CSV table of C-alpha atoms in Angstrom, one decimal:
chain,number,residue,atom,x,y,z
Y,1,UNK,CA,36.4,-8.4,-40.2
Y,2,UNK,CA,36.6,-11.5,-38.0
Y,3,UNK,CA,37.2,-9.3,-35.0
Y,4,UNK,CA,34.3,-7.1,-35.9
Y,5,UNK,CA,32.0,-10.2,-36.3
Y,6,UNK,CA,33.3,-11.5,-32.9
Y,7,UNK,CA,32.5,-8.2,-31.3
Y,8,UNK,CA,29.0,-8.2,-32.8
Y,9,UNK,CA,28.5,-11.7,-31.6
Y,10,UNK,CA,29.6,-10.9,-28.1
Y,11,UNK,CA,27.3,-7.8,-28.1
Y,12,UNK,CA,24.4,-9.9,-29.4
Y,13,UNK,CA,25.0,-12.5,-26.6
Y,14,UNK,CA,25.2,-9.8,-23.9
Y,15,UNK,CA,22.0,-8.3,-25.3
Y,16,UNK,CA,20.2,-11.6,-25.3
Y,17,UNK,CA,21.3,-12.4,-21.7
Y,18,UNK,CA,20.1,-8.9,-20.6
Y,19,UNK,CA,16.8,-9.1,-22.4
Y,20,UNK,CA,16.2,-12.7,-21.2
Y,21,UNK,CA,17.0,-11.7,-17.6
Y,22,UNK,CA,14.7,-8.6,-17.8
Y,23,UNK,CA,11.8,-10.5,-19.4
Y,24,UNK,CA,12.0,-13.4,-16.9
Y,25,UNK,CA,11.9,-11.2,-13.8
Y,26,UNK,CA,9.2,-9.1,-15.4
Y,27,UNK,CA,6.9,-12.1,-15.9
Y,28,UNK,CA,8.3,-14.9,-13.7
Y,29,UNK,CA,5.8,-16.9,-11.6
Y,30,UNK,CA,4.9,-15.3,-8.3
Y,31,UNK,CA,6.1,-17.0,-5.1
Y,32,UNK,CA,3.4,-19.2,-3.5
Y,33,UNK,CA,1.0,-17.4,-1.2
Y,34,UNK,CA,0.7,-14.3,-3.3
Y,35,UNK,CA,-2.2,-13.1,-5.5
Y,36,UNK,CA,-4.6,-14.4,-2.9
Y,37,UNK,CA,-8.2,-14.6,-4.0
Y,38,UNK,CA,-9.8,-15.6,-0.7
Y,39,UNK,CA,-13.1,-17.4,-0.5
Y,40,UNK,CA,-16.1,-15.3,0.5
Y,41,UNK,CA,-17.2,-16.0,4.1
Y,42,UNK,CA,-20.4,-14.8,5.8
Y,43,UNK,CA,-19.7,-13.0,9.1
Y,44,UNK,CA,-21.9,-11.4,11.7
Y,45,UNK,CA,-22.1,-7.6,11.5
Y,46,UNK,CA,-20.3,-7.2,14.9
Y,47,UNK,CA,-17.2,-8.9,13.5
Y,48,UNK,CA,-16.5,-6.1,11.0
Y,49,UNK,CA,-15.6,-2.5,11.6
Y,50,UNK,CA,-14.6,0.4,9.4
Y,51,UNK,CA,-11.8,2.7,10.7
Y,52,UNK,CA,-10.6,6.1,9.4
Y,53,UNK,CA,-8.0,8.7,10.1
Y,54,UNK,CA,-9.2,12.1,8.8
Y,55,UNK,CA,-7.1,15.3,8.7
Y,56,UNK,CA,-8.4,18.7,7.8
Y,57,UNK,CA,-8.0,22.3,8.7
Y,58,UNK,CA,-10.3,24.9,10.1
Y,59,UNK,CA,-10.9,28.5,8.8
Y,60,UNK,CA,-7.7,29.6,10.5
Y,61,UNK,CA,-5.5,26.9,9.1
Y,62,UNK,CA,-5.3,25.0,12.4
Y,63,UNK,CA,-5.3,21.2,12.0
Y,64,UNK,CA,-8.3,19.1,12.8
Y,65,UNK,CA,-7.2,15.5,13.2
Y,66,UNK,CA,-9.4,12.4,14.0
Y,67,UNK,CA,-7.5,9.2,14.3
Y,68,UNK,CA,-8.8,5.7,14.9
Y,69,UNK,CA,-6.5,3.2,13.2
Y,70,UNK,CA,-3.4,2.9,15.3
Y,71,UNK,CA,-5.4,3.4,18.5
Y,72,UNK,CA,-7.2,0.2,17.6
Y,73,UNK,CA,-3.9,-1.4,16.6
Y,74,UNK,CA,-2.6,-0.8,20.1
Y,75,UNK,CA,-5.8,-2.1,21.7
Y,76,UNK,CA,-5.5,-5.4,19.7
Y,77,UNK,CA,-1.8,-5.8,20.6
Y,78,UNK,CA,-2.7,-5.2,24.3
Y,79,UNK,CA,-5.3,-8.0,24.2
Y,80,UNK,CA,-3.1,-10.6,22.4
Y,81,UNK,CA,-1.8,-13.5,24.5
Y,82,UNK,CA,-0.5,-16.1,22.0
Y,83,UNK,CA,0.7,-14.4,18.8
Y,84,UNK,CA,1.0,-11.2,16.8
Y,85,UNK,CA,1.8,-11.1,13.1
Y,86,UNK,CA,2.6,-7.6,11.6
Y,87,UNK,CA,3.5,-6.8,8.0
Y,88,UNK,CA,4.4,-3.1,7.6
Y,89,UNK,CA,5.8,-1.1,4.8
Y,90,UNK,CA,7.1,1.9,6.8
Y,91,UNK,CA,8.1,1.4,10.4
Y,92,UNK,CA,10.6,4.2,11.2
Y,93,UNK,CA,10.9,7.7,12.5
Y,94,UNK,CA,12.3,9.3,9.4
Y,95,UNK,CA,10.8,12.7,9.0
Y,96,UNK,CA,12.3,13.9,5.7
Y,97,UNK,CA,11.7,17.6,5.3
Y,98,UNK,CA,8.3,17.6,7.1
Y,99,UNK,CA,7.7,20.7,9.2
Y,100,UNK,CA,6.2,20.4,12.7
Y,101,UNK,CA,5.2,24.0,12.8
Y,102,UNK,CA,1.6,23.3,11.7
Y,103,UNK,CA,1.1,20.2,13.7
Y,104,UNK,CA,3.5,17.9,15.7
Y,105,UNK,CA,4.2,14.5,14.1
Y,106,UNK,CA,2.8,11.6,16.1
Y,107,UNK,CA,5.7,9.2,17.1
Y,108,UNK,CA,3.9,6.2,15.6
Y,109,UNK,CA,7.0,4.1,15.2
Y,110,UNK,CA,8.0,4.6,18.8
Y,111,UNK,CA,4.4,3.9,20.0
Y,112,UNK,CA,4.3,0.6,18.0
Y,113,UNK,CA,7.8,-0.4,19.2
Y,114,UNK,CA,6.8,0.3,22.8
Y,115,UNK,CA,3.5,-1.5,22.5
Y,116,UNK,CA,5.2,-4.6,21.2
Y,117,UNK,CA,7.9,-4.5,23.9
Y,118,UNK,CA,5.2,-4.1,26.6
Y,119,UNK,CA,3.2,-7.0,25.2
Y,120,UNK,CA,6.3,-9.2,25.3
Y,121,UNK,CA,7.2,-8.1,28.8
Y,122,UNK,CA,3.6,-8.6,30.0
Y,123,UNK,CA,3.3,-12.1,28.4
Y,124,UNK,CA,6.7,-13.7,27.8
Y,125,UNK,CA,5.2,-16.6,25.9
Y,126,UNK,CA,3.7,-14.3,23.3
Y,127,UNK,CA,5.2,-14.9,19.9
Y,128,UNK,CA,5.6,-12.0,17.5
Y,129,UNK,CA,6.5,-12.0,13.8
Y,130,UNK,CA,7.3,-8.6,12.3
Y,131,UNK,CA,7.7,-8.5,8.5
Y,132,UNK,CA,9.1,-5.2,7.2
Y,133,UNK,CA,10.2,-3.7,3.9
Y,134,UNK,CA,14.0,-3.2,3.7
Y,135,UNK,CA,13.4,0.5,3.2
Y,136,UNK,CA,13.3,0.8,7.0
Y,137,UNK,CA,17.0,0.0,7.1
Y,138,UNK,CA,17.5,2.2,4.0
Y,139,UNK,CA,18.3,-1.0,2.2
Y,140,UNK,CA,21.1,-1.9,4.6
Y,141,UNK,CA,22.7,1.6,4.5
Y,142,UNK,CA,21.2,2.8,7.8
Y,143,UNK,CA,20.1,-0.1,10.1
Y,144,UNK,CA,17.1,0.7,12.2
Y,145,UNK,CA,17.8,0.8,16.0
Y,146,UNK,CA,14.1,0.1,16.7
Y,147,UNK,CA,14.2,-3.1,14.7
Y,148,UNK,CA,17.4,-4.1,16.5
Y,149,UNK,CA,15.8,-3.4,19.9
Y,150,UNK,CA,12.8,-5.6,19.0
Y,151,UNK,CA,15.0,-8.4,17.9
Y,152,UNK,CA,16.9,-8.2,21.2
Y,153,UNK,CA,13.6,-8.6,23.0
Y,154,UNK,CA,12.9,-11.9,21.2
Y,155,UNK,CA,10.7,-10.6,18.4
Y,156,UNK,CA,11.2,-12.3,15.0
Y,157,UNK,CA,12.0,-9.4,12.6
Y,158,UNK,CA,12.0,-10.4,8.9
Y,159,UNK,CA,13.1,-8.1,6.1
Y,160,UNK,CA,11.1,-9.0,3.0
Y,161,UNK,CA,13.2,-10.5,0.2
Y,162,UNK,CA,12.2,-8.1,-2.6
Y,163,UNK,CA,14.3,-10.0,-5.1
Y,164,UNK,CA,11.7,-12.7,-5.1
Y,165,UNK,CA,9.1,-10.3,-6.5
Y,166,UNK,CA,8.7,-9.4,-10.2
Y,167,UNK,CA,10.6,-6.3,-11.4
Y,168,UNK,CA,8.3,-3.3,-12.0
Y,169,UNK,CA,11.2,-1.2,-13.4
Y,170,UNK,CA,12.6,-3.5,-16.0
Y,171,UNK,CA,14.7,-0.8,-17.7
Y,172,UNK,CA,16.9,-0.7,-14.6
Y,173,UNK,CA,16.3,-3.9,-12.8
Y,174,UNK,CA,17.7,-6.1,-15.6
Y,175,UNK,CA,21.0,-4.4,-15.4
Y,176,UNK,CA,20.8,-4.4,-11.5
Y,177,UNK,CA,20.4,-8.2,-11.5
Y,178,UNK,CA,23.2,-8.8,-14.0
Y,179,UNK,CA,25.8,-6.3,-12.8
Y,180,UNK,CA,25.1,-5.2,-9.3
Y,181,UNK,CA,22.9,-7.4,-7.1
Y,182,UNK,CA,25.4,-10.3,-6.8
Y,183,UNK,CA,28.1,-8.2,-5.2
Y,184,UNK,CA,26.2,-5.2,-3.6
Y,185,UNK,CA,24.9,-7.2,-0.6
Y,186,UNK,CA,22.9,-5.2,2.1
Y,187,UNK,CA,25.4,-3.9,4.6
Y,188,UNK,CA,26.2,-0.7,6.4
Y,189,UNK,CA,28.3,1.3,4.0
Y,190,UNK,CA,30.3,4.5,4.2
Y,191,UNK,CA,27.9,7.4,4.0
Y,192,UNK,CA,29.2,9.3,1.0
Y,193,UNK,CA,25.7,9.8,-0.6
Y,194,UNK,CA,22.8,11.7,0.9
Y,195,UNK,CA,20.2,9.6,2.8
Y,196,UNK,CA,17.2,9.4,0.4
Y,197,UNK,CA,14.7,9.7,3.3
Y,198,UNK,CA,16.2,12.3,5.6
Y,199,UNK,CA,17.5,15.8,5.2
Y,200,UNK,CA,20.1,15.5,8.0
Y,201,UNK,CA,23.8,15.1,7.6
Y,202,UNK,CA,24.0,11.3,7.8
Y,203,UNK,CA,24.5,9.6,4.4
Y,204,UNK,CA,24.4,6.1,2.9
Y,205,UNK,CA,26.4,4.2,0.4
Y,206,UNK,CA,25.9,3.5,-3.3
Y,207,UNK,CA,24.2,0.2,-2.6
Y,208,UNK,CA,21.2,1.8,-0.9
Y,209,UNK,CA,20.5,4.0,-3.8
Y,210,UNK,CA,21.0,1.1,-6.3
Y,211,UNK,CA,18.4,-1.0,-4.5
Y,212,UNK,CA,16.0,1.9,-4.1
Y,213,UNK,CA,16.0,2.3,-7.9
Y,214,UNK,CA,14.3,-1.1,-8.3
Y,215,UNK,CA,11.1,0.7,-7.2
Y,216,UNK,CA,9.4,-2.3,-5.6
Y,217,UNK,CA,8.1,-2.8,-2.1
Y,218,UNK,CA,6.3,-4.9,0.5
Y,219,UNK,CA,3.6,-2.3,0.7
Y,220,UNK,CA,1.2,-4.1,3.0
Y,221,UNK,CA,-0.1,-2.7,6.3
Y,222,UNK,CA,-1.5,-5.7,8.2
Y,223,UNK,CA,-2.0,-6.7,11.8
Y,224,UNK,CA,-3.1,-10.2,12.8
Y,225,UNK,CA,-3.4,-11.4,16.4
Y,226,UNK,CA,-5.3,-13.7,18.7
Y,227,UNK,CA,-8.2,-11.9,20.4
Y,228,UNK,CA,-7.1,-13.0,23.9
Y,229,UNK,CA,-8.8,-16.3,23.4
Y,230,UNK,CA,-9.1,-18.9,20.6
Y,231,UNK,CA,-10.2,-16.4,18.0
Y,232,UNK,CA,-8.2,-14.2,15.5
Y,233,UNK,CA,-8.6,-10.5,14.8
Y,234,UNK,CA,-7.0,-8.5,12.0
Y,235,UNK,CA,-6.7,-4.9,10.8
Y,236,UNK,CA,-5.9,-4.3,7.1
Y,237,UNK,CA,-5.5,-0.7,5.9
Y,238,UNK,CA,-3.5,2.1,4.4
Y,239,UNK,CA,-1.8,3.5,7.4
Y,240,UNK,CA,2.0,3.2,8.0
Y,241,UNK,CA,3.7,3.2,11.4
Y,242,UNK,CA,5.8,6.1,10.2
Y,243,UNK,CA,6.2,9.4,12.0
Y,244,UNK,CA,6.2,11.5,8.9
Y,245,UNK,CA,3.0,9.8,7.7
Y,246,UNK,CA,1.2,10.2,11.1
Y,247,UNK,CA,-1.0,13.1,9.9
Y,248,UNK,CA,-2.1,11.4,6.7
Y,249,UNK,CA,-5.7,10.5,6.1
Y,250,UNK,CA,-6.2,6.7,5.9
Y,251,UNK,CA,-8.7,3.9,6.0
Y,252,UNK,CA,-8.8,0.4,7.4
Y,253,UNK,CA,-11.1,-2.5,8.1
Y,254,UNK,CA,-11.0,-4.5,11.3
Y,255,UNK,CA,-12.2,-8.1,11.0
Y,256,UNK,CA,-12.6,-11.0,13.4
Y,257,UNK,CA,-12.9,-14.7,12.6
Y,258,UNK,CA,-11.7,-17.5,10.2
Y,259,UNK,CA,-12.1,-15.3,7.1
Y,260,UNK,CA,-8.6,-14.1,7.9
Y,261,UNK,CA,-7.0,-17.5,7.4
Y,262,UNK,CA,-6.0,-16.8,3.8
Y,263,UNK,CA,-4.2,-13.6,4.9
Y,264,UNK,CA,-2.4,-15.3,7.7
Y,265,UNK,CA,-1.3,-18.1,5.3
Y,266,UNK,CA,-0.1,-15.4,2.8
Y,267,UNK,CA,2.0,-13.7,5.6
Y,268,UNK,CA,3.6,-17.0,6.5
Y,269,UNK,CA,4.5,-17.5,2.8
Y,270,UNK,CA,6.2,-14.1,2.7
Y,271,UNK,CA,8.1,-14.8,5.9
Y,272,UNK,CA,9.3,-18.2,4.4
Y,273,UNK,CA,10.5,-16.8,1.1
Y,274,UNK,CA,12.2,-14.1,3.1
Y,275,UNK,CA,14.3,-16.7,5.0
Y,276,UNK,CA,12.4,-16.9,8.3
Y,277,UNK,CA,12.9,-20.3,9.9
Y,278,UNK,CA,10.5,-20.0,12.9
Y,279,UNK,CA,8.3,-23.0,13.7
Y,280,UNK,CA,5.5,-21.6,15.7
Y,281,UNK,CA,3.1,-20.1,13.1
Y,282,UNK,CA,2.1,-23.3,11.2
Y,283,UNK,CA,0.4,-24.8,14.2
Y,284,UNK,CA,-1.6,-21.6,14.8
Y,285,UNK,CA,-2.6,-21.6,11.2
Y,286,UNK,CA,-3.8,-25.2,11.3
Y,287,UNK,CA,-5.8,-24.5,14.5
Y,288,UNK,CA,-7.9,-21.8,12.8
Y,289,UNK,CA,-11.5,-23.0,12.1
Y,290,UNK,CA,-12.2,-23.8,8.5
Y,291,UNK,CA,-14.2,-21.3,6.5
Y,292,UNK,CA,-17.9,-22.1,7.1
Y,293,UNK,CA,-21.3,-20.4,7.2
Y,294,UNK,CA,-21.7,-18.3,10.4
Y,295,UNK,CA,-25.0,-18.2,12.3
Y,296,UNK,CA,-26.6,-14.8,12.1
Y,297,UNK,CA,-24.2,-13.6,9.4
Y,298,UNK,CA,-25.3,-10.5,7.5
Y,299,UNK,CA,-22.1,-9.6,5.6
Y,300,UNK,CA,-19.7,-11.4,3.4
Y,301,UNK,CA,-15.9,-10.7,3.4
Y,302,UNK,CA,-12.9,-11.9,1.4
Y,303,UNK,CA,-9.2,-11.4,1.4
Y,304,UNK,CA,-7.6,-10.1,-1.8
Y,305,UNK,CA,-3.9,-9.4,-2.3
Y,306,UNK,CA,-1.8,-8.1,-5.2
Y,307,UNK,CA,-3.4,-8.6,-8.6
Y,308,UNK,CA,-6.5,-10.2,-7.1
Y,309,UNK,CA,-7.4,-6.7,-5.9
Y,310,UNK,CA,-7.4,-5.5,-9.5
Y,311,UNK,CA,-9.5,-8.5,-10.5
Y,312,UNK,CA,-12.1,-7.7,-7.8
Y,313,UNK,CA,-12.3,-4.0,-8.7
Y,314,UNK,CA,-12.6,-4.6,-12.4
Y,315,UNK,CA,-15.3,-7.2,-11.9
Y,316,UNK,CA,-17.4,-5.0,-9.7
Y,317,UNK,CA,-17.0,-1.9,-11.9
Y,318,UNK,CA,-17.9,-4.0,-15.0
Y,319,UNK,CA,-21.0,-5.3,-13.3
Y,320,UNK,CA,-22.5,-1.9,-12.7
Y,321,UNK,CA,-25.5,-0.6,-14.7
Y,322,UNK,CA,-27.3,2.7,-15.1
Y,323,UNK,CA,-28.3,4.2,-11.8
Y,324,UNK,CA,-25.5,2.3,-9.8
Y,325,UNK,CA,-22.8,4.3,-8.1
Y,326,UNK,CA,-19.0,4.0,-7.9
Y,327,UNK,CA,-17.1,6.1,-5.3
Y,328,UNK,CA,-13.3,6.0,-5.1
Y,329,UNK,CA,-11.1,7.7,-2.5
Y,330,UNK,CA,-7.5,7.2,-3.6
Y,331,UNK,CA,-4.0,8.4,-3.1
Y,332,UNK,CA,-2.8,7.2,-6.6
Y,333,UNK,CA,-5.1,6.3,-9.5
Y,334,UNK,CA,-3.3,5.4,-12.8
Y,335,UNK,CA,-3.9,1.7,-13.7
Y,336,UNK,CA,-5.1,1.6,-17.3
Y,337,UNK,CA,-7.5,-1.3,-17.0
Y,338,UNK,CA,-9.3,0.5,-14.1
Y,339,UNK,CA,-9.4,3.8,-16.0
Y,340,UNK,CA,-10.9,2.0,-19.1
Y,341,UNK,CA,-13.5,0.2,-16.9
Y,342,UNK,CA,-14.5,3.6,-15.3
Y,343,UNK,CA,-15.0,5.2,-18.7
Y,344,UNK,CA,-17.1,2.2,-19.9
Y,345,UNK,CA,-19.2,2.4,-16.7
Y,346,UNK,CA,-19.8,6.1,-17.3
Y,347,UNK,CA,-21.1,5.4,-20.8
Y,348,UNK,CA,-23.6,3.0,-19.2
Y,349,UNK,CA,-24.9,5.8,-17.0
Y,350,UNK,CA,-23.2,4.8,-13.8
Y,351,UNK,CA,-22.7,7.7,-11.3
Y,352,UNK,CA,-19.0,8.0,-10.7
Y,353,UNK,CA,-17.3,10.2,-8.1
Y,354,UNK,CA,-13.5,10.3,-7.5
Y,355,UNK,CA,-11.9,11.8,-4.4
Y,356,UNK,CA,-8.2,12.1,-5.1
Y,357,UNK,CA,-5.0,13.4,-3.5
Y,358,UNK,CA,-3.7,16.3,-5.6
Y,359,UNK,CA,-0.2,14.7,-5.5
Y,360,UNK,CA,1.4,17.9,-4.4
Y,361,UNK,CA,3.0,17.0,-1.0
Y,362,UNK,CA,5.6,14.3,-0.3
Y,363,UNK,CA,7.2,14.7,3.2
Y,364,UNK,CA,8.1,18.3,2.8
Y,365,UNK,CA,8.9,18.1,-0.9
Y,366,UNK,CA,6.7,19.5,-3.7
Y,367,UNK,CA,5.4,16.9,-6.2
Y,368,UNK,CA,4.4,17.2,-9.8
Y,369,UNK,CA,0.7,16.3,-9.5
Y,370,UNK,CA,1.3,13.0,-11.4
Y,371,UNK,CA,-0.4,10.7,-11.9
Y,372,UNK,CA,-3.8,12.0,-10.5
Y,373,UNK,CA,-4.0,15.3,-12.2
Y,374,UNK,CA,-3.5,14.1,-15.8
Y,375,UNK,CA,-5.6,11.0,-15.1
Y,376,UNK,CA,-8.4,13.2,-13.7
Y,377,UNK,CA,-8.2,15.4,-16.8
Y,378,UNK,CA,-8.6,12.4,-19.0
Y,379,UNK,CA,-11.5,10.9,-17.1
Y,380,UNK,CA,-13.4,14.2,-16.9
Y,381,UNK,CA,-12.8,15.0,-20.6
Y,382,UNK,CA,-13.4,11.6,-22.0
Y,383,UNK,CA,-16.7,11.2,-20.1
Y,384,UNK,CA,-17.9,14.7,-21.0
Y,385,UNK,CA,-18.0,15.6,-17.3
Y,386,UNK,CA,-20.0,12.5,-16.3
Y,387,UNK,CA,-17.2,11.4,-14.0
Y,388,UNK,CA,-17.0,13.9,-11.2
Y,389,UNK,CA,-13.7,14.6,-9.5
Y,390,UNK,CA,-12.9,16.4,-6.2
Y,391,UNK,CA,-9.5,16.9,-4.6
Y,392,UNK,CA,-8.7,16.4,-1.0
Y,393,UNK,CA,-7.3,19.6,0.5
Y,394,UNK,CA,-4.0,18.6,2.0
Y,395,UNK,CA,-1.8,20.9,4.0
Y,396,UNK,CA,1.6,19.1,3.9
Y,397,UNK,CA,0.2,15.7,4.7
Y,398,UNK,CA,-1.3,13.3,2.1
Y,399,UNK,CA,-4.8,11.9,1.4
Y,400,UNK,CA,-3.4,8.4,1.7
Y,401,UNK,CA,-6.7,6.4,1.7
Y,402,UNK,CA,-7.3,3.5,-0.7
Y,403,UNK,CA,-11.0,2.8,-0.9
Y,404,UNK,CA,-13.5,1.5,-3.5
Y,405,UNK,CA,-17.2,1.7,-2.8
Y,406,UNK,CA,-19.7,0.3,-5.4
Y,407,UNK,CA,-23.4,0.3,-4.9
Y,408,UNK,CA,-25.3,-2.0,-7.2
Y,409,UNK,CA,-29.0,-2.0,-6.5
Y,410,UNK,CA,-29.4,-3.0,-2.8
Y,411,UNK,CA,-25.9,-4.4,-2.5
Y,412,UNK,CA,-22.8,-2.4,-1.5
Y,413,UNK,CA,-19.3,-3.7,-2.4
Y,414,UNK,CA,-16.2,-2.3,-0.5
Y,415,UNK,CA,-12.5,-2.8,-1.0
Y,416,UNK,CA,-10.0,-1.1,1.4
Y,417,UNK,CA,-6.4,-1.7,2.3
Y,418,UNK,CA,-2.9,-0.9,1.1
Y,419,UNK,CA,-3.4,-0.9,-2.6
Y,420,UNK,CA,-3.3,2.2,-4.8
Y,421,UNK,CA,-4.9,1.6,-8.2
Y,422,UNK,CA,-1.6,1.7,-10.1
Y,423,UNK,CA,0.3,-0.8,-12.2
Y,424,UNK,CA,2.9,-1.4,-9.5
Y,425,UNK,CA,0.4,-1.8,-6.7
Y,426,UNK,CA,-2.2,-4.1,-8.3
Y,427,UNK,CA,-0.3,-5.5,-11.3
Y,428,UNK,CA,1.4,-8.2,-9.2
Y,429,UNK,CA,4.6,-6.3,-8.5
Y,430,UNK,CA,4.3,-4.9,-5.0
Y,431,UNK,CA,3.0,-6.9,-2.1
Y,432,UNK,CA,-0.5,-5.5,-1.2
Y,433,UNK,CA,-3.4,-6.6,1.0
Y,434,UNK,CA,-7.1,-5.5,0.9
Y,435,UNK,CA,-10.2,-6.7,2.5
Y,436,UNK,CA,-13.3,-6.8,0.3
Y,437,UNK,CA,-16.9,-6.7,1.7
Y,438,UNK,CA,-20.3,-7.4,0.3
Y,439,UNK,CA,-23.1,-5.9,2.4
Y,440,UNK,CA,-26.7,-4.9,2.2
Y,441,UNK,CA,-27.0,-1.2,1.3
Y,442,UNK,CA,-28.9,-0.5,4.6
Y,443,UNK,CA,-26.4,-2.3,6.8
Y,444,UNK,CA,-24.5,-0.4,9.5
Y,445,UNK,CA,-21.2,-1.2,7.8
Y,446,UNK,CA,-22.3,0.1,4.4
Y,447,UNK,CA,-23.7,3.3,6.0
Y,448,UNK,CA,-20.5,3.8,8.0
Y,449,UNK,CA,-18.3,3.7,4.8
Y,450,UNK,CA,-20.8,5.8,2.9
Y,451,UNK,CA,-20.9,8.4,5.6
Y,452,UNK,CA,-17.1,8.6,5.5
Y,453,UNK,CA,-17.1,9.3,1.8
Y,454,UNK,CA,-20.0,11.9,2.1
Y,455,UNK,CA,-18.3,13.7,4.9
Y,456,UNK,CA,-15.3,14.4,2.7
Y,457,UNK,CA,-17.1,14.8,-0.6
Y,458,UNK,CA,-19.8,17.2,0.7
Y,459,UNK,CA,-17.6,18.8,3.4
Y,460,UNK,CA,-20.1,17.7,6.1
Y,461,UNK,CA,-18.2,19.3,9.0
Y,462,UNK,CA,-18.3,22.3,11.3
Y,463,UNK,CA,-18.6,25.6,9.4
Y,464,UNK,CA,-15.2,26.7,8.0
Y,465,UNK,CA,-13.8,23.1,7.5
Y,466,UNK,CA,-13.3,22.2,3.9
Y,467,UNK,CA,-12.0,18.6,3.4
Y,468,UNK,CA,-12.3,18.6,-0.4
Y,469,UNK,CA,-12.2,21.1,-3.3
Y,470,UNK,CA,-13.8,21.3,-6.7
Y,471,UNK,CA,-12.0,19.8,-9.7
Y,472,UNK,CA,-10.8,23.1,-11.3
Y,473,UNK,CA,-8.6,23.9,-8.2
Y,474,UNK,CA,-5.9,21.4,-9.2
Y,475,UNK,CA,-6.9,20.6,-12.8
Y,476,UNK,CA,-4.1,19.9,-15.2
Y,477,UNK,CA,-5.0,19.3,-18.8
Y,478,UNK,CA,-1.6,19.8,-20.2
Y,479,UNK,CA,-0.7,17.3,-22.9
Y,480,UNK,CA,2.9,17.2,-21.6
Y,481,UNK,CA,1.7,16.0,-18.2
Y,482,UNK,CA,-0.5,13.3,-19.7
Y,483,UNK,CA,2.3,12.0,-21.9
Y,484,UNK,CA,4.7,11.9,-19.0
Y,485,UNK,CA,2.2,10.0,-16.9
Y,486,UNK,CA,1.5,7.4,-19.6
Y,487,UNK,CA,5.2,6.8,-20.2
Y,488,UNK,CA,5.9,6.5,-16.4
Y,489,UNK,CA,3.0,4.1,-15.9
Y,490,UNK,CA,3.9,1.9,-18.9
Y,491,UNK,CA,7.6,1.7,-18.2
Y,492,UNK,CA,7.7,1.5,-14.4
Y,493,UNK,CA,10.0,4.5,-14.3
Y,494,UNK,CA,8.0,6.2,-11.6
Y,495,UNK,CA,7.5,6.2,-7.8
Y,496,UNK,CA,3.7,5.4,-8.2
């Protein structure tokens, strides 16, 4: 009996340590510089620009691709003379099982690598900080030759320390931190397991898969640079420098001026907690002009990151009244506070339109349709059809945009960037960055964003091009799908 009691005591202690570790890393304080709720700053209209990549197909199935985002990235990089700061989730040429029969993949990773190398060669004093997610080295299992080449050229490459973030998958991550993380250090390991991101013969070790299962990411897609003079310019969006993602539809906002200061400060904080020891960025940050009223300003802009994106979205949705309009274009929509806010807005008579990816394509693999299809079924049913849903017609690529557009009276509110509306993305687990804009409804920026949404929603294109389809095309009202989505969203046991 004494031995039995001792075993129970040991089991209880182990259970308490596991539960305590899990709860701490689920709710621990965020590192400084995250959950940025930037001050609103007035900016002239010519300092703000909406960018979009749009992919569709004509009546014969041939791709129609219009891309702006990375073309503008490369123009900004070419103008820079003092510094460039990049934070990028995917920066690699992994193609998975993507087929190039329908359309060749654009080598975005090589283009970005070469643009940075050319910028350094042209201006040797140019300082470059590149923050990347460790997924690009397959968590140490397959080191990126491109990142090594950039490091050799004098570029500061920083792999984000994901262990500093909260754990979105507590059912696994508690055990990971107690049993595996302290001895499974990132390193090139014998390739006895399949590479999770490639279909080729090269494999990776157990450690890569063990880290992948934590399901967390530095998911930002940010470029910040000098404008060739004393100013700063930035592009914040949803597009990755990833070959297999090169045909995705995406959105971004380009901004010039001191309103970017909170974002640059946040990027410095990420670099610091990821063990970067460079000393050149702090002086640049101090030199930026303080946030102040701008002569001739007609628009207001703010930086929002991580959970502050959710705060902004919920606030703007909650402020709508009958006759207002909410338009959302989104790759993943599953965050319960946003869903509840949309249903409440529909009850108030707000016009709501959701343009969603059908969640059927993932780099050559077939997906289950979760979370968007069961979420759409809930929203359409619970609102008695007041919430309208259309699906983007993808053809192997993804509708990867993340855009909120709210019109309240004569004011338009926009949020665009890297953040899907999911628990992981805007629940203070991933690293995310959006720019939010307040604009008069008749302004050029508001019209540009509205025209983008109407193009896709109403299929305003040459005859035979259909960007989006009616809700019944991919509707899934099965209770089993809905239950699976709710469990995955609540527990973190999901890829969304």
